[in-house]
Amino acid sequence: AIMKSEELFCLLEEHGPRLANDKFMPNSDVDGAPSRVLRLSIESMLEELAPNLWEHSLERLLDFGHCVGQGLEMGGLGTGHELMAGEA
């Protein structure tokens, strides 16, 4: 979200903890945040992966999260703020 979609980043910043806790279930009939976050996430991933299905180039924007995420997950070990693999 940080690298690809300002809208997705803002939605996650505002609703992320609630969406994770509620397993992306809407909290009312007019709560569009869960479906919008999922739609933007899927669209962003498809835009990134579709032109390179056979991985002719390994320079992919989505790998940025793998570089940063592992450090965040390891840094939280034993601190009371631990993250499971993939949560960062």
Short mmCIF file of C-alpha atoms in Angstrom, two decimals:
data_model
loop_
_atom_site.label_atom_id
_atom_site.label_comp_id
_atom_site.label_asym_id
_atom_site.label_seq_id
_atom_site.Cartn_x
_atom_site.Cartn_y
_atom_site.Cartn_z
CA ALA A 1 0.00 0.00 0.00
CA ILE A 2 2.83 2.41 0.80
CA MET A 3 4.41 1.92 -2.60
CA LYS A 4 1.39 1.45 -4.84
CA SER A 5 -1.84 3.09 -3.62
CA GLU A 6 -2.31 6.15 -1.49
CA GLU A 7 -6.00 5.29 -1.09
CA LEU A 8 -5.21 1.79 0.15
CA PHE A 9 -2.59 3.14 2.54
CA CYS A 10 -5.06 5.64 4.01
CA LEU A 11 -7.77 2.99 4.37
CA LEU A 12 -5.37 0.66 6.15
CA GLU A 13 -4.10 3.44 8.37
CA GLU A 14 -7.66 4.32 9.39
CA HIS A 15 -9.30 0.88 9.48
CA GLY A 16 -6.48 -1.69 9.56
CA PRO A 17 -6.61 -2.81 13.20
CA ARG A 18 -10.41 -3.07 13.12
CA LEU A 19 -10.38 -5.00 9.85
CA ALA A 20 -7.83 -7.46 11.21
CA ASN A 21 -9.72 -7.91 14.49
CA ASP A 22 -13.10 -8.30 12.75
CA LYS A 23 -11.66 -10.55 10.01
CA PHE A 24 -12.74 -8.02 7.37
CA MET A 25 -16.41 -8.25 8.28
CA PRO A 26 -18.26 -4.93 7.80
CA ASN A 27 -19.47 -3.32 11.02
CA SER A 28 -22.64 -1.97 9.38
CA ASP A 29 -24.59 -2.09 6.13
CA VAL A 30 -22.79 1.02 4.90
CA ASP A 31 -19.24 0.01 5.94
CA GLY A 32 -17.40 -0.16 2.62
CA ALA A 33 -13.89 -0.32 4.07
CA PRO A 34 -13.48 -4.12 4.08
CA SER A 35 -14.51 -4.63 0.46
CA ARG A 36 -12.60 -1.55 -0.75
CA VAL A 37 -9.38 -2.67 0.95
CA LEU A 38 -9.69 -6.15 -0.53
CA ARG A 39 -10.51 -4.82 -4.01
CA LEU A 40 -7.60 -2.37 -4.03
CA SER A 41 -5.24 -5.03 -2.69
CA ILE A 42 -6.20 -7.54 -5.37
CA GLU A 43 -6.14 -4.97 -8.17
CA SER A 44 -2.71 -3.72 -7.10
CA MET A 45 -1.33 -7.24 -6.97
CA LEU A 46 -2.71 -8.11 -10.40
CA GLU A 47 -1.35 -4.88 -11.91
CA GLU A 48 2.07 -5.76 -10.54
CA LEU A 49 2.14 -9.46 -11.44
CA ALA A 50 0.21 -9.69 -14.73
CA PRO A 51 2.91 -8.19 -16.98
CA ASN A 52 5.53 -10.57 -15.54
CA LEU A 53 3.73 -13.90 -15.14
CA TRP A 54 6.81 -15.92 -16.10
CA GLU A 55 9.09 -13.82 -13.82
CA HIS A 56 11.42 -12.69 -16.55
CA SER A 57 12.28 -9.84 -14.22
CA LEU A 58 12.78 -10.44 -10.52
CA GLU A 59 12.65 -6.72 -9.71
CA ARG A 60 9.10 -6.57 -8.40
CA LEU A 61 7.55 -3.90 -6.26
CA LEU A 62 5.69 -6.49 -4.19
CA ASP A 63 9.00 -7.94 -2.97
CA PHE A 64 9.62 -4.70 -1.07
CA GLY A 65 7.41 -6.03 1.72
CA HIS A 66 9.48 -9.18 2.01
CA CYS A 67 12.65 -7.13 2.48
CA VAL A 68 11.18 -4.88 5.16
CA GLY A 69 8.70 -7.28 6.77
CA GLN A 70 11.20 -9.89 7.92
CA GLY A 71 13.20 -7.26 9.78
CA LEU A 72 10.09 -5.96 11.52
CA GLU A 73 8.98 -9.46 12.48
CA MET A 74 12.41 -10.40 13.84
CA GLY A 75 12.77 -7.08 15.65
CA GLY A 76 9.56 -7.70 17.56
CA LEU A 77 10.62 -11.07 18.96
CA GLY A 78 10.54 -11.11 22.76
CA THR A 79 9.18 -7.56 23.01
CA GLY A 80 5.48 -8.15 23.57
CA HIS A 81 4.87 -6.74 20.08
CA GLU A 82 5.66 -9.92 18.19
CA LEU A 83 4.34 -10.39 14.68
CA MET A 84 3.59 -13.70 13.05
CA ALA A 85 5.28 -14.52 9.74
CA GLY A 86 3.62 -12.40 7.06
CA GLU A 87 1.93 -9.94 9.43
CA ALA A 88 4.42 -7.15 8.86
#
